[in-house]
């Protein structure tokens, strides 16, 4: 349906996006996962015809949309990373305005606005000014404004940044419903791997302008099939234990979070025995040791040596 | 589509109390403050001169010689000696030119803003073409002699004094005209004669002939009226920068991206900006002029012409708003709006005469002011308030429309091709 081919964008010195290839099939939810500054928003802006690529192409039903953006725009709904709303207008006035610029009017406009208000759960607050809304409500309205013209393809740029867990779940459920009930194709951008894991059929992982991994959840996690992720909880994190860990070449990607230490190691190593030996030597007491199913976070860690969130 | 944009813009303005206060409340307060401050100056109290009128006196004769001639004639007459002496005494103290120059134009409340320049007769034509002079008073040869003869012996035709008015300086020349006509109504002469103790002589009219182009039946502009116009045209400019800033906010918050994605053309967008700004400034001016006129009892002689000038000014404000929007989009910053709001509006208002009739300081400023949309509309409004008609301000209206068209052409040129590029 939609395809990006060797998509590249340079801003003066920065290579924001570097030869990105991705595609979307009808009815899929595809995730674009990456840390801040990875180039997700820039990629999305090019795909949604808002900025021209330095090189490469975006193809919609096999036709380039760089010169002829109107066709794609008609079926496209964009949820920008920013709150793109009028804060001095009410929720309803905002939706009516965005409905009208999509050439809706009269009874049809009223019906769509009511439908969207119900979908995003703002029917009760429709007459309140946006500036009095909570972060979560603004985010919901930001999504609602992209749905009035019933887009076939919804592109969402970090739609859950900085909101409470309840609003976040509401948004995630809404996206799932739109996909299931209206067969909407969704490109979902986030730096929260749980969201992408929960929603998406296929995932692209992006870092420093490049796609570094892609595939279904399981395919991506299989990147880690040769490694175990082991989580050790200790009574007290000691420098000597960490030092001992670091000196073991078979143990890598050591991260410490409070009293939890996570390490990666090849499957063929008996990592348990090694860990207990090191603990014995450094007088470290374990409270639990566990082999974890790898997360996308772990994959990212494995691929880049850095955590997804900083 | 454009209606949607305009409706949205009006709604945003109404919701923004701070903006309303600046665009409507502030000018009203300033009109009141400045109107009364200047009112005092005009009443002859202290402060800086508010009006500068330069008047050329072209004296083709010689007052002393004329008085001498009259004295000789009286001495040669057959009448009682004491009566002769009385007449000669009266003639001396009458000196009408000196009275006009010193006692009338030089009177204390007027002295502050009227300057008299003696111009030799040979330079009359040059003076007539010089825009610096508000008025020119030409006193023909033997003016004093003939006037004395006329006053005391009812001989000769009444003396002609020529009075030329500079139409460019309608307001001040009107004041000067009024003074001359008071002179004509022998206010000053009576007192001069009274001083000389010649009450027993009949005092005829001095007919002021010539090209009096002022409209003597018209009222001079009150300070409060002047500032109603001055502040009105100044604050109309703020509508342009405000609308430009709103538009940039739309770009900044990516609302403009939503419009692009809805396939809204940049033409519709810019037209929306233009009409919004035009409507807003029209409403603003109507409310401001309406309220001020009612509260301070100002009447507009020609309402249709007033509406036309207001529409033309709003037109220019619309053009400015689109231009500022384009420049903001192009520079991807609010700089254009900010610069306009902080620097240009002040400069425009200064040379356009919003604070005082700056055009009368120099020709250069006068010309500069006439090119600003506020200056052009201000002079048109003032003329209308003095009783001029639509035809007299038509060129200002045309200029404002040309200004508007020029800004629109510039904005189309300056607007980024895709609209959203940095
Ligand atoms: N308009 C721009 N001008 C210059 N640099 C930009 C611009 N937009 C983005 N960048 C740079 O491109 C990189 C990718 O940014 P972005 O696409 O916003 O990442 P993400 O959405 O993944 O956080 C960053 O280094 C950012 O600073
Ligand atoms: Mg981003």
XYZ file of C-alpha atoms and ligand atoms in Angstrom:
760
model
C 0.000 0.000 0.000
C 2.647 2.501 1.103
C 6.354 2.144 0.720
C 9.435 4.190 1.501
C 12.420 3.500 -0.712
C 15.931 4.530 0.338
C 14.389 7.543 2.032
C 17.031 10.072 3.094
C 16.915 13.500 4.677
C 19.854 15.740 5.465
C 19.593 18.921 7.496
C 22.804 20.810 6.813
C 25.299 18.628 8.693
C 22.902 16.144 10.307
C 21.842 13.025 8.456
C 18.458 12.852 10.148
C 17.252 9.927 8.041
C 19.606 7.680 6.138
C 18.365 5.320 3.411
C 15.290 4.059 5.197
C 13.220 1.335 3.566
C 9.856 0.390 4.988
C 6.425 -0.671 3.827
C 2.881 -0.846 5.110
C 0.249 -3.366 4.037
C -3.465 -2.719 4.149
C -4.877 -3.337 7.644
C -1.569 -3.642 9.521
C -0.391 -1.832 12.587
C 3.294 -1.173 12.063
C 5.533 0.203 14.779
C 8.450 2.563 14.352
C 10.498 2.298 17.508
C 13.524 4.340 18.370
C 15.000 6.699 20.948
C 14.637 10.475 20.788
C 16.463 11.923 17.819
C 16.473 8.635 15.902
C 14.776 10.289 12.939
C 11.256 8.940 13.408
C 9.446 12.252 13.061
C 11.510 13.230 10.046
C 10.716 9.895 8.393
C 7.031 10.356 9.087
C 7.041 13.911 7.768
C 8.482 12.680 4.490
C 6.050 9.784 4.244
C 3.129 12.076 4.918
C 4.253 14.553 2.195
C 5.002 17.364 4.634
C 8.682 17.681 3.826
C 10.495 16.635 0.652
C 13.194 13.979 1.009
C 16.799 14.771 0.117
C 16.755 11.539 -1.874
C 14.702 8.385 -2.127
C 11.025 7.960 -2.812
C 7.681 7.387 -1.154
C 5.264 5.251 -3.154
C 1.553 4.911 -2.594
C -0.057 2.072 -4.539
C 3.142 2.062 -6.561
C 2.964 5.708 -7.550
C 5.437 8.283 -6.294
C 3.725 10.885 -4.116
C 6.609 13.350 -3.945
C 5.255 15.390 -6.849
C 1.604 14.420 -6.503
C 0.831 14.448 -2.780
C -2.922 15.061 -3.029
C -3.945 11.419 -3.554
C -2.199 10.216 -0.436
C -3.245 13.215 1.610
C -6.904 12.447 0.977
C -6.702 9.099 2.751
C -4.143 10.113 5.328
C -4.701 10.978 8.974
C -1.743 12.456 10.823
C -1.371 12.712 14.566
C 1.584 15.052 15.042
C 3.987 14.722 17.922
C 2.989 18.241 18.980
C -0.465 19.229 20.159
C -1.657 20.740 16.889
C -4.828 22.353 18.184
C -6.216 25.795 18.978
C -5.969 26.100 22.728
C -8.424 29.020 22.823
C -11.121 27.002 21.101
C -13.232 24.277 22.673
C -12.819 20.615 21.771
C -15.909 20.777 19.618
C -14.891 24.009 17.888
C -11.511 22.479 17.093
C -13.070 19.376 15.613
C -15.577 21.406 13.619
C -12.765 23.555 12.238
C -10.648 20.578 11.197
C -13.733 18.862 9.800
C -14.511 21.889 7.682
C -11.024 22.160 6.254
C -11.550 18.543 5.188
C -14.630 19.824 3.379
C -17.211 18.337 5.689
C -20.307 20.396 6.380
C -23.873 20.347 7.616
C -25.335 17.189 9.060
C -22.369 15.107 7.989
C -20.001 17.358 9.911
C -22.174 17.231 13.033
C -22.366 13.466 12.850
C -18.617 13.000 12.406
C -17.787 15.422 15.203
C -20.129 13.618 17.605
C -18.732 10.256 16.568
C -15.144 11.344 17.102
C -15.966 12.979 20.449
C -17.478 9.702 21.598
C -14.536 7.697 20.292
C -11.955 9.783 22.147
C -14.142 9.990 25.244
C -14.561 13.773 25.276
C -18.304 14.056 24.714
C -18.804 15.406 28.231
C -16.065 17.969 27.868
C -16.721 19.014 24.287
C -17.487 22.642 25.163
C -14.452 23.201 27.359
C -11.524 25.164 26.004
C -8.552 23.021 25.086
C -6.245 25.130 27.260
C -8.094 23.856 30.306
C -7.588 20.205 29.302
C -5.189 17.776 30.941
C -2.277 16.443 28.909
C -4.128 13.199 28.259
C -7.263 14.937 27.026
C -5.233 17.122 24.684
C -3.521 14.025 23.285
C -6.884 12.365 22.713
C -8.233 15.406 20.909
C -5.021 15.603 18.906
C -5.842 12.120 17.656
C -9.512 12.911 17.159
C -8.677 15.818 14.859
C -7.002 13.365 12.489
C -9.981 11.021 12.306
C -12.802 13.264 11.073
C -12.373 12.471 7.407
C -12.122 8.719 8.093
C -8.569 8.202 6.890
C -7.599 4.787 5.569
C -4.075 5.276 6.828
C -3.336 6.743 10.250
C 0.184 7.886 11.065
C 0.767 8.609 14.737
C 3.906 10.300 16.033
C 4.457 9.485 19.702
C 0.804 10.003 20.582
C 1.238 9.109 24.249
C 4.178 11.267 25.272
C 3.927 12.675 28.752
C 0.498 11.485 29.851
C -0.992 9.442 32.666
C -1.214 5.632 32.303
C -5.019 5.689 32.079
C -5.106 8.048 29.113
C -2.313 6.050 27.587
C -4.229 2.790 27.825
C -7.311 4.518 26.466
C -5.344 5.687 23.454
C -3.785 2.287 22.839
C -7.197 0.596 23.031
C -8.643 3.201 20.681
C -5.932 2.569 18.123
C -6.577 -1.185 18.331
C -10.299 -0.626 17.854
C -9.810 1.646 14.863
C -7.640 -1.013 13.299
C -10.022 -3.875 14.029
C -13.374 -2.169 13.435
C -12.517 0.194 10.604
C -9.626 -1.746 9.085
C -7.499 1.344 9.452
C -3.835 0.870 8.587
C -1.655 2.405 11.300
C 1.956 3.501 11.453
C 2.674 3.961 15.136
C 5.795 5.774 16.283
C 7.059 5.559 19.821
C 10.042 5.260 22.021
C 8.045 3.087 24.451
C 8.674 -0.496 23.475
C 5.721 -1.815 25.542
C 3.314 0.163 23.378
C 4.819 -1.054 20.167
C 4.915 -4.606 21.507
C 1.265 -4.397 22.550
C -0.056 -2.886 19.320
C 2.048 -3.788 16.384
C 2.098 -6.674 13.947
C 5.414 -5.625 12.539
C 8.097 -3.389 13.925
C 10.933 -1.261 12.588
C 13.634 -0.281 15.024
C 15.383 2.935 14.188
C 18.546 4.507 15.528
C 20.625 7.434 14.300
C 18.655 7.772 11.095
C 18.859 4.098 10.116
C 16.565 1.093 10.418
C 18.615 -1.336 12.478
C 16.095 -4.171 12.713
C 12.717 -5.055 11.310
C 10.150 -7.848 11.297
C 7.449 -9.292 13.512
C 7.878 -9.197 17.261
C 9.125 -12.792 17.309
C 11.463 -12.318 14.389
C 13.061 -9.381 16.091
C 13.370 -11.146 19.385
C 15.011 -14.046 17.580
C 17.912 -11.741 17.016
C 18.548 -12.538 20.633
C 18.012 -16.295 20.224
C 21.685 -16.957 20.776
C 21.673 -15.081 24.075
C 20.076 -15.248 27.468
C 18.879 -12.203 29.284
C 19.491 -12.764 32.976
C 18.114 -10.581 35.700
C 19.802 -10.761 39.087
C 18.439 -9.081 42.170
C 21.003 -8.500 44.897
C 20.805 -7.356 48.498
C 23.378 -4.703 47.848
C 25.115 -3.714 44.636
C 28.846 -3.821 45.262
C 31.572 -2.363 43.076
C 33.616 -5.536 43.406
C 30.780 -7.694 42.045
C 30.244 -5.339 39.098
C 33.955 -5.314 38.470
C 34.014 -9.106 38.506
C 31.114 -9.192 36.036
C 32.821 -6.750 33.707
C 35.987 -8.784 33.654
C 34.101 -11.776 32.221
C 34.252 -11.629 28.405
C 31.150 -13.847 28.019
C 29.002 -11.463 30.011
C 28.095 -8.245 28.288
C 25.624 -5.379 28.269
C 25.525 -5.008 32.017
C 22.864 -2.581 33.228
C 22.138 -1.729 36.842
C 18.828 -0.400 38.053
C 18.660 0.023 41.811
C 19.250 -3.494 43.093
C 18.578 -5.238 39.781
C 21.425 -6.149 37.481
C 20.655 -7.285 33.946
C 23.216 -9.016 31.766
C 23.309 -10.738 28.405
C 25.334 -13.864 27.754
C 25.587 -16.548 25.068
C 23.197 -19.469 25.543
C 25.970 -22.083 25.465
C 27.513 -20.683 28.658
C 26.162 -21.892 31.973
C 25.580 -18.387 33.146
C 23.999 -19.402 36.463
C 27.085 -21.206 37.643
C 29.302 -18.339 36.597
C 27.147 -15.786 38.393
C 27.079 -17.777 41.618
C 30.831 -18.227 41.482
C 31.343 -14.489 41.139
C 28.897 -13.843 43.967
C 30.718 -16.229 46.233
C 34.038 -14.511 45.519
C 32.730 -11.014 46.206
C 30.415 -11.849 49.097
C 27.331 -10.831 47.167
C 23.918 -12.150 48.227
C 21.331 -12.794 45.504
C 17.653 -12.390 46.322
C 16.570 -13.775 42.939
C 18.027 -14.896 39.634
C 15.876 -15.259 36.553
C 16.199 -15.823 32.826
C 13.966 -13.246 31.132
C 12.135 -13.516 27.854
C 13.910 -10.893 25.812
C 12.102 -7.614 25.262
C 12.500 -5.197 22.392
C 14.412 -3.111 24.856
C 16.926 -5.942 25.132
C 17.113 -6.166 21.373
C 17.837 -2.493 21.144
C 20.431 -2.845 23.844
C 21.983 -5.737 21.978
C 22.062 -3.867 18.681
C 23.256 -0.483 19.865
C 24.799 -1.070 23.258
C 22.517 1.633 24.615
C 19.187 1.657 26.385
C 16.147 2.776 24.426
C 15.284 5.373 26.999
C 17.887 7.689 28.327
C -13.158 27.282 3.352
C -12.230 30.972 3.639
C -15.317 31.581 5.746
C -14.110 28.847 8.088
C -10.754 30.571 8.474
C -12.309 33.960 9.107
C -14.769 32.603 11.638
C -11.983 30.817 13.473
C -9.844 33.972 13.546
C -12.656 36.126 14.902
C -13.388 33.529 17.553
C -9.739 33.440 18.588
C -9.666 37.216 18.901
C -12.815 37.381 20.948
C -11.458 34.692 23.271
C -8.244 36.585 23.835
C -9.025 39.289 26.340
C -5.478 40.553 26.512
C -5.450 41.221 22.801
C -8.820 42.933 22.905
C -7.583 45.149 25.680
C -4.569 46.194 23.630
C -6.465 46.709 20.410
C -9.506 48.473 21.823
C -8.912 49.556 25.415
C -5.437 50.978 25.042
C -6.152 53.343 22.137
C -9.210 54.594 23.953
C -7.203 55.391 27.053
C -4.514 57.055 24.941
C -7.080 59.149 23.088
C -8.349 60.434 26.397
C -4.939 61.113 27.893
C -3.376 62.701 24.828
C -6.570 64.508 23.911
C -6.658 66.283 27.228
C -2.942 66.863 27.533
C -2.835 68.534 24.159
C -6.070 70.344 24.846
C -4.225 72.227 27.569
C -1.333 73.106 25.334
C -3.735 74.472 22.797
C -5.331 76.611 25.444
C -2.036 78.388 25.777
C -0.714 76.739 28.907
C 2.782 75.421 29.074
C 4.254 72.582 27.104
C 5.706 72.160 23.703
C 4.115 73.768 20.722
C 1.635 71.409 19.189
C 1.194 73.161 15.900
C 3.799 74.708 13.751
C 2.562 77.213 11.282
C 5.012 79.203 9.270
C 3.482 82.282 7.733
C 5.184 84.341 5.072
C 4.612 88.052 5.122
C 5.218 89.650 1.779
C 5.144 93.376 2.280
C 5.306 95.157 -1.042
C 5.097 98.572 0.455
C 6.500 100.356 3.455
C 4.359 101.003 6.479
C 6.393 103.909 7.813
C 6.515 105.602 4.442
C 2.761 105.187 4.068
C 2.149 106.695 7.470
C 4.505 109.510 6.565
C 2.636 110.130 3.358
C -0.683 110.141 5.194
C 0.713 112.540 7.817
C 1.914 114.969 5.142
C -1.479 114.932 3.526
C -3.224 115.584 6.835
C -0.868 118.463 7.591
C -1.668 120.022 4.271
C -5.389 119.874 4.978
C -7.494 122.652 6.269
C -8.796 121.617 9.667
C -8.180 122.549 13.284
C -4.657 121.867 14.425
C -5.649 119.728 17.409
C -7.764 117.500 15.148
C -4.810 117.147 12.809
C -2.646 116.039 15.697
C -5.238 113.528 16.844
C -5.467 112.006 13.381
C -1.714 111.751 12.996
C -1.449 110.230 16.424
C -4.147 107.681 15.597
C -2.560 106.784 12.289
C 0.785 106.192 13.975
C -0.591 103.912 16.603
C -2.851 102.122 14.172
C -0.065 100.763 11.987
C -2.206 97.880 10.725
C 0.661 95.724 9.525
C 2.448 95.925 12.823
C -0.809 95.160 14.578
C -1.458 92.129 12.426
C 2.064 90.853 12.892
C 2.617 91.617 16.516
C -0.718 91.894 18.208
C -2.657 89.315 16.258
C -0.301 86.565 15.172
C 2.097 87.522 17.891
C -0.510 87.325 20.642
C 0.546 85.169 23.511
C -1.463 81.989 22.937
C -0.639 81.952 19.237
C 2.998 82.906 19.426
C 3.877 79.346 20.397
C 2.999 77.815 17.146
C 2.998 80.540 14.623
C 6.203 81.840 13.165
C 6.232 84.839 10.876
C 8.840 85.056 8.167
C 9.329 88.240 6.216
C 9.707 87.434 2.561
C 10.875 90.049 0.050
C 8.317 90.665 -2.727
C 10.713 89.317 -5.348
C 10.474 85.909 -3.754
C 6.701 85.725 -3.616
C 6.462 83.106 -6.333
C 9.072 80.978 -4.711
C 7.271 81.192 -1.415
C 4.015 80.245 -3.077
C 5.585 77.038 -4.277
C 7.256 76.294 -0.997
C 5.285 73.744 0.950
C 6.856 74.864 4.184
C 4.513 77.813 4.523
C 1.102 77.277 5.932
C -0.102 80.573 4.577
C 1.175 83.628 2.827
C -0.072 87.098 3.529
C 0.648 89.571 0.757
C 0.307 93.255 1.516
C 0.328 95.286 -1.705
C 2.129 98.592 -2.112
C 0.541 101.455 -0.189
C -1.598 99.061 1.795
C -1.259 101.126 4.949
C -1.756 104.442 3.212
C -4.887 103.338 1.453
C -6.249 101.734 4.531
C -5.716 104.876 6.578
C -7.358 106.969 3.903
C -10.229 104.590 3.839
C -10.537 104.427 7.587
C -10.406 108.140 8.266
C -11.739 109.759 5.123
C -13.847 107.010 3.615
C -11.946 107.600 0.432
C -10.652 105.032 -1.965
C -11.770 101.480 -2.327
C -11.281 99.209 0.681
C -7.792 97.845 0.731
C -7.056 94.409 -0.563
C -4.958 92.047 1.458
C -4.041 88.841 -0.297
C -4.112 85.642 1.617
C -2.802 82.389 0.164
C -3.369 79.105 1.868
C -1.361 75.915 1.588
C -3.862 73.167 0.975
C -1.424 70.539 2.131
C -1.622 71.916 5.622
C -5.333 72.046 5.855
C -5.517 71.943 9.582
C -3.123 74.712 10.521
C -3.964 76.892 7.576
C -7.511 76.693 8.747
C -6.491 78.124 12.080
C -4.549 80.877 10.366
C -7.522 81.609 8.158
C -9.668 81.884 11.199
C -7.298 84.365 12.746
C -7.268 86.461 9.629
C -10.994 86.454 9.544
C -11.132 87.559 13.135
C -8.768 90.326 12.183
C -11.157 91.098 9.425
C -13.951 91.245 11.918
C -11.993 94.137 13.369
C -11.535 92.509 16.726
C -7.956 93.592 16.891
C -8.485 96.871 15.146
C -11.082 97.969 17.608
C -8.747 97.327 20.467
C -5.919 99.043 18.629
C -8.097 102.028 17.919
C -9.366 101.955 21.439
C -5.839 102.188 22.684
C -5.248 105.148 20.428
C -8.370 106.825 21.718
C -9.984 107.337 18.341
C -13.279 105.720 19.182
C -15.191 108.469 17.463
C -14.169 107.348 14.011
C -16.299 104.894 12.165
C -14.500 101.671 11.506
C -15.320 100.026 8.230
C -14.594 96.491 7.219
C -11.253 95.673 5.862
C -12.119 93.443 3.043
C -9.837 90.519 2.879
C -9.939 89.644 -0.725
C -7.982 87.118 -2.645
C -7.634 83.440 -2.526
C -8.927 82.388 0.789
C -9.214 78.701 0.360
C -9.871 77.773 3.917
C -13.391 76.989 4.760
C -14.191 79.546 7.324
C -17.416 77.956 8.451
C -15.603 74.802 9.461
C -14.532 74.029 12.964
C -10.891 73.492 13.806
C -9.922 69.995 14.901
C -10.091 69.353 18.614
C -7.220 67.563 20.241
C -9.404 64.656 21.226
C -10.594 64.289 17.646
C -7.052 64.436 16.398
C -5.984 61.646 18.726
C -9.040 59.570 18.014
C -7.762 59.384 14.443
C -4.104 59.159 15.407
C -4.582 56.259 17.789
C -7.181 54.564 15.593
C -4.906 54.327 12.564
C -1.967 53.339 14.756
C -3.723 50.527 16.536
C -5.195 49.269 13.284
C -1.599 48.403 12.364
C -1.350 46.164 15.402
C -4.112 44.004 13.977
C -1.784 43.138 11.105
C 1.072 42.027 13.343
C -1.297 40.148 15.631
C -2.860 38.204 12.805
C 0.636 37.511 11.473
C 1.652 36.142 14.860
C -1.441 33.965 15.065
C -0.611 32.544 11.667
C 2.918 31.779 12.742
C 1.570 30.045 15.818
C -0.426 27.838 13.473
C 2.749 26.895 11.713
C 4.641 26.401 14.949
C 1.986 24.166 16.497
C 1.679 22.163 13.249
C -1.947 23.157 12.837
C -0.812 24.499 9.485
C 0.448 20.991 8.638
C -3.061 19.712 9.233
C -4.273 22.281 6.706
C -1.685 21.241 4.134
C -2.653 17.616 4.622
C -6.286 18.556 4.067
C -5.128 19.900 0.687
C -5.906 23.477 1.653
C -4.145 25.661 -0.919
C -1.884 28.456 0.168
C -4.201 30.800 -1.722
C -7.156 29.957 0.483
C -4.973 30.243 3.528
C -3.622 33.665 2.564
C -7.028 34.912 1.507
C -8.341 33.807 4.881
C -5.615 35.804 6.603
C -6.304 38.839 4.448
C -10.040 38.866 5.026
C -9.689 38.143 8.745
C -7.279 41.024 9.290
C -9.362 43.332 7.128
C -12.553 42.526 8.996
C -10.908 42.737 12.383
C -9.381 46.128 11.747
C -12.635 47.401 10.261
C -14.549 46.277 13.341
C -11.862 47.661 15.607
C -11.931 51.074 13.905
C -15.713 51.222 13.886
C -15.919 50.398 17.580
C -13.139 52.809 18.476
C -14.381 55.720 16.365
C -17.963 54.989 17.304
C -17.339 54.928 21.052
C -14.990 57.930 21.013
C -17.316 59.978 18.830
C -20.265 59.301 21.106
C -18.385 59.922 24.337
C -16.616 63.088 23.189
C -19.344 64.354 20.903
C -17.457 64.188 17.642
C -19.495 64.282 14.473
C -18.568 62.963 11.068
C -19.848 65.250 8.333
C -19.597 62.687 5.525
C -20.350 59.207 6.813
C -20.107 57.458 3.446
C -16.634 58.886 2.817
C -15.647 57.991 6.369
C -16.692 54.384 5.776
C -14.759 54.295 2.524
C -11.568 55.554 4.122
C -12.003 53.032 6.938
C -12.529 50.245 4.419
C -9.434 51.317 2.485
C -7.327 51.382 5.647
C -8.638 47.933 6.609
C -7.724 46.782 3.141
C -4.164 47.952 3.700
C -4.076 46.264 7.113
C -5.212 43.021 5.463
C -2.365 43.285 2.974
C 0.139 43.950 5.750
C -1.129 40.938 7.705
C -0.593 38.637 4.730
C 2.855 40.081 4.131
C 3.883 39.604 7.758
C 2.501 36.060 7.679
C 4.553 35.280 4.593
C 7.699 36.728 6.105
C 7.144 34.856 9.358
C 6.694 31.618 7.455
C 9.684 32.303 5.308
C 12.040 33.079 8.171
C 10.365 30.403 10.299
C 10.189 32.857 13.162
C 7.994 35.567 14.541
C 10.671 38.146 13.745
C 8.748 39.930 11.022
C 5.695 40.407 13.221
C 7.797 41.409 16.189
C 9.886 43.898 14.244
C 6.789 45.398 12.718
C 5.050 45.622 16.060
C 7.915 47.102 18.034
C 9.804 49.221 15.519
C 7.791 49.886 12.390
C 4.450 50.693 13.999
C 6.148 53.286 16.184
C 8.011 54.799 13.251
C 4.965 54.765 11.012
C 2.877 56.378 13.730
C 5.475 59.031 14.359
C 5.883 60.143 10.766
C 2.221 59.526 10.013
C 1.272 62.035 12.677
C -0.375 59.836 15.290
C 1.315 61.664 18.160
C 1.579 65.182 16.759
C 1.380 66.682 13.280
C 4.907 65.580 12.447
C 4.390 66.279 8.755
C 4.619 69.952 9.571
C 8.145 69.608 10.888
C 9.572 69.100 7.457
C 8.631 68.287 3.920
C 10.544 65.072 4.057
C 8.626 63.748 7.034
C 5.421 64.934 5.460
C 6.127 62.932 2.310
C 7.287 59.929 4.280
C 4.168 60.029 6.410
C 1.924 60.174 3.390
C 3.363 56.850 2.239
C 2.469 55.032 5.437
C -1.004 53.496 5.452
C -1.760 55.162 8.776
C -0.482 58.551 7.604
C -2.438 58.400 4.358
C -5.648 57.446 6.115
C -5.078 59.921 8.931
C -4.821 62.900 6.613
C -7.920 61.672 4.792
C -9.875 61.369 8.041
C -8.772 64.831 9.202
C -9.846 66.348 5.926
C -13.228 64.689 6.160
C -13.627 65.943 9.702
C -12.904 69.458 8.474
C -15.657 69.180 5.957
C -13.805 68.130 2.863
C -15.561 65.696 0.609
C -14.911 62.287 -0.807
C -13.318 63.744 -3.920
C -10.707 65.517 -1.796
C -9.588 62.291 -0.147
C -10.036 59.982 -3.137
C -6.319 59.825 -3.812
C -5.670 58.628 -0.257
C -8.214 55.866 -0.756
C -6.637 54.898 -4.050
C -3.202 54.963 -2.466
C -4.321 52.653 0.353
C -5.716 50.196 -2.191
C -2.465 50.290 -4.158
C -0.558 49.761 -0.924
C -2.719 46.760 -0.147
C -2.222 45.287 -3.605
C 1.542 45.822 -3.399
C 1.812 44.047 -0.053
C -0.220 41.151 -1.418
C 2.032 40.761 -4.423
C 5.046 40.832 -2.130
C 3.533 38.228 0.167
C 2.778 35.842 -2.648
C 6.388 36.184 -3.691
C 7.686 35.708 -0.151
C 5.467 32.795 0.869
C 7.441 29.523 0.938
C 6.522 27.291 -1.961
C 5.318 24.371 0.093
C 4.304 26.613 2.905
C 5.928 24.644 5.686
C 9.601 24.689 4.849
C 11.923 26.333 7.248
N 14.128 20.971 10.810
C 15.268 20.433 11.242
N 16.434 21.070 11.063
C 17.592 20.554 11.496
N 17.697 19.390 12.129
C 16.574 18.676 12.347
C 15.299 19.163 11.930
N 14.362 18.264 12.283
C 15.014 17.264 12.899
N 16.329 17.503 12.945
C 17.361 16.623 13.502
O 17.194 15.357 12.920
C 17.362 14.341 13.872
C 16.116 13.464 13.924
O 15.065 14.178 14.520
P 13.592 13.597 14.644
O 13.169 13.069 13.321
O 12.742 14.613 15.269
O 13.787 12.383 15.657
P 12.715 11.615 16.538
O 11.359 11.957 16.057
O 13.035 10.188 16.324
O 12.932 12.019 17.949
C 17.673 15.029 15.192
O 19.068 15.028 15.355
C 17.161 16.420 14.994
O 17.929 17.320 15.748
Mg 9.870 12.799 17.055
